[in-house]
Amino acid sequence: MKRSILALAIPLVLAAGGYRLITADAVAAEGAAHPSGEKVYLDNCAACHQPDGKGLAGAFPPLAKSDWIAGKTPAEVATTVLKGLEGEVVVNGVTYNSLMPAQSHLSDADIAAAVTYIRGQWGNPGGQISADEVKALRGKLAVSTDPAQGEVHPGTSTAQAAYEGAPSTIKGTDIKQVRTPGAPDMTEAEFARASEIFFQRCAGCHGVLRKGATGKPLTPDLTQARGTDYLKALINYGSPGGMPNFGTGGELSADEVNLMARFLQHTPPNPPEWGMKEMRNSWNVIVPPEKRPTKQLNNYNLDNVFAVTLRDSGEVALIDGDTHQIINIIKTGYAVHISRVSHSGRYIFTIGRDGKIDLIDLWMKVPDRVAEIKIGLEARSVETSKFKGFEDKLAVAGAYWPPQYVIMDGATLEPMKIVSTRGMTVDTQEYHPEPRVAAIVASHEHPEFIVNVKETGQVLLVDYSDIDNLKTTTLQAARFLHDGGWDSSKRYFLTAANQSDKIAVIDSKDQKVEALIDVGKIPHPGRGANFVHPKFGPVWATSALGNENITLIGTDPTKHPREAWKVVQVLKGQGGGSLFVKTHPTSRNLWVDTTLNPDAKISQSVAVFDIDNLDKGFEVLPIAEWANLGEGPKRVVQPEYNKKGDEVWFSVWNGKDQRSAIVVVDDKTRKLKKVIDDKRLITPTGKFNVHNTVGDVY
């Protein structure tokens, strides 16, 4: 019976010049070329839609006698299999607000067989599609054949998840199990393991408390209504809205997928708070100010020193930009996110994703740490005071958990003031318990720190002139605020609201939101790039995680008012998954990485534009190939200039146990100048030149 059903289901296959008859015997003879549609369905679809195609009431719509199936062509059904489907859909008069995960990991032959099987079963109208037709659809829709990637450009949505979902240092053992009525049973060991997986892979998008951030809320009222089978499918296959395919992508085992599906139906556990007591207990002045050098004791050109994050080793490499030699490898917090330099250029502040700040004194004979503190369990940002009269006096750091920022003494890191960021969102005016602190910059116009509060969409102008009587101006921008940088005048702070697909412009002098600019999907500027456009005058550039756009925004309201705070040009780069754009006042090149693009060839190279001839497109430079490192992902990330602007440095970020390197390119000739290849350079990522960081040069 199974054989006859299959034969009836796929009687015709597209052949050269038309259709040819496929008999049951032919199917049996051709074997793997024509996989069993029933088997493909049972293996990949039945968990949600059930073996009999009747679906699950309230969760997954039926495929049996489905008016939705009947109203679609086989190609349209195959498109849904390849791309997934999210949102409301009406099937046989019933509305489902469910999710059809993308099944792009299946082969073209498997998808053809499954679609043809579904069309010919359970009272459906019949019809077929061939593997060649599915292959053509896959190409048209730009859907990857790599089971670990899923959808590729223009839907590089997994790039953001990869970026946001970097490993957390919050431990599952720090969490007490919360027993939730209606949720599946779990042992304490299972709960601790699931908590750790969630903090490592999920909290970056969904938030520690699962209230939703970049990703959707995952609270028990929502997850229990979906049930274990639905959650397993979602975790295993991902979603077209950007949920990674953790199962088919190889990130989680089948047992771990099951574990997380059960865990998500429980009340989210709260990690411990981290207040003044905990900070002071972690605070350590290694070398007191009075015992530090009174002058520079080394011969390095400190303005041209680079602080290079060695992500997976929990270290920072200090590299001499003149000689390309490593000065010192310094133990720091885990996965340092950024380095910032004091106004004087003497001190480097690093902050790791574990919330640990390290203060490095460049005046020492061998530059090294002089103070440390842990300001939270997870963090991303640190900055120092720059306004006249406050240079080097204060530092500020923002945490992801707990959601707060702390102001510290600039010379010792002694914590002075902690401020929570919990509050109301800018749009819905709902209370949010976990608004994480993203980018922080120091104003050049006032004694203020400009603090991005991610989930609320608020920008805080924190007046640090009187710590005991802290004054804050709250600006309403857009969600979810992330990274950003100054325009060339250093008056306007341009920052990405990446979930709103906007750039917010903050006038730091007049202390107001100057503009909210619509840009492409998921902007990610890093600090952006400033240059003078041949036609539009001064502009600031951002690239994006979600598409191939490099968006140029006019930034000169005085001499170019018609172009100010408008998108004046959109360049097309290599693809989505870009983290950084970069240029320099002395350069006529604009560099764009594509670190998180799923195409290895793209992620291992960079695009460079001629600023004076932007319309001619970009040149691709094979940075990873130049590094000559052998095996590994070899993602190329973050162009950074030296002080003079005649060299641009790239990190070739390989696996932890594989060789990584830094590639130095001559900015004028675009030729390889130097490969800094040292076994101590473990997973290099961000690079921060002292001169450029102090002066906000980008």
Short mmCIF file of N, CA and C in Angstrom, two decimals, residues 23 68 130 170 213 242 270 303 313 321 330 404 422 430 435 451 472 480 517 598 623 628:
data_model
loop_
_atom_site.label_atom_id
_atom_site.label_comp_id
_atom_site.label_asym_id
_atom_site.label_seq_id
_atom_site.Cartn_x
_atom_site.Cartn_y
_atom_site.Cartn_z
N THR A 23 6.84 5.24 -12.87
CA THR A 23 6.08 4.13 -12.31
C THR A 23 6.64 3.73 -10.97
N TRP A 68 -5.73 25.16 2.89
CA TRP A 68 -4.50 25.91 2.66
C TRP A 68 -3.62 25.18 1.64
N SER A 130 9.47 18.42 -8.68
CA SER A 130 10.70 17.65 -8.83
C SER A 130 11.82 18.25 -8.00
N ILE A 170 27.44 33.38 33.30
CA ILE A 170 26.54 33.06 34.39
C ILE A 170 26.41 31.54 34.50
N ALA A 213 13.82 40.37 24.03
CA ALA A 213 14.75 41.45 23.69
C ALA A 213 14.84 41.45 22.17
N GLY A 242 14.48 34.32 12.60
CA GLY A 242 15.84 34.50 13.08
C GLY A 242 16.27 33.56 14.18
N ASN A 270 15.98 33.67 38.40
CA ASN A 270 16.70 34.93 38.48
C ASN A 270 18.14 34.70 38.89
N ASP A 303 50.87 56.29 21.56
CA ASP A 303 49.74 56.69 20.72
C ASP A 303 49.42 55.66 19.64
N SER A 313 40.56 33.28 25.21
CA SER A 313 41.58 33.02 26.23
C SER A 313 41.45 33.95 27.41
N GLY A 321 52.27 49.33 17.34
CA GLY A 321 51.85 49.60 15.98
C GLY A 321 53.00 49.99 15.06
N ILE A 330 48.07 40.18 28.50
CA ILE A 330 47.57 40.49 29.83
C ILE A 330 46.29 39.71 30.10
N GLN A 404 22.09 47.70 34.91
CA GLN A 404 22.53 48.84 35.71
C GLN A 404 23.82 49.40 35.13
N ARG A 422 16.19 49.59 35.15
CA ARG A 422 14.85 49.03 35.02
C ARG A 422 13.83 50.16 34.91
N GLU A 430 5.52 50.07 28.76
CA GLU A 430 5.42 48.93 29.66
C GLU A 430 6.68 48.81 30.50
N PRO A 435 16.31 45.94 31.25
CA PRO A 435 16.86 46.79 30.19
C PRO A 435 18.38 46.87 30.29
N VAL A 451 24.41 57.09 27.80
CA VAL A 451 24.21 55.69 28.11
C VAL A 451 23.01 55.15 27.32
N THR A 472 20.11 63.22 35.60
CA THR A 472 20.01 62.45 34.36
C THR A 472 18.92 63.04 33.47
N PHE A 480 15.89 48.30 19.68
CA PHE A 480 16.69 48.12 20.89
C PHE A 480 18.03 48.77 20.62
N ILE A 517 16.24 57.93 12.07
CA ILE A 517 16.39 57.71 10.63
C ILE A 517 16.14 56.25 10.31
N PRO A 598 27.02 33.77 6.45
CA PRO A 598 27.13 32.30 6.43
C PRO A 598 28.00 31.75 5.32
N ILE A 623 41.57 38.43 2.92
CA ILE A 623 42.38 38.62 4.12
C ILE A 623 42.78 37.29 4.76
N ASN A 628 47.21 32.71 5.70
CA ASN A 628 47.79 31.38 5.47
C ASN A 628 47.82 30.55 6.76
#
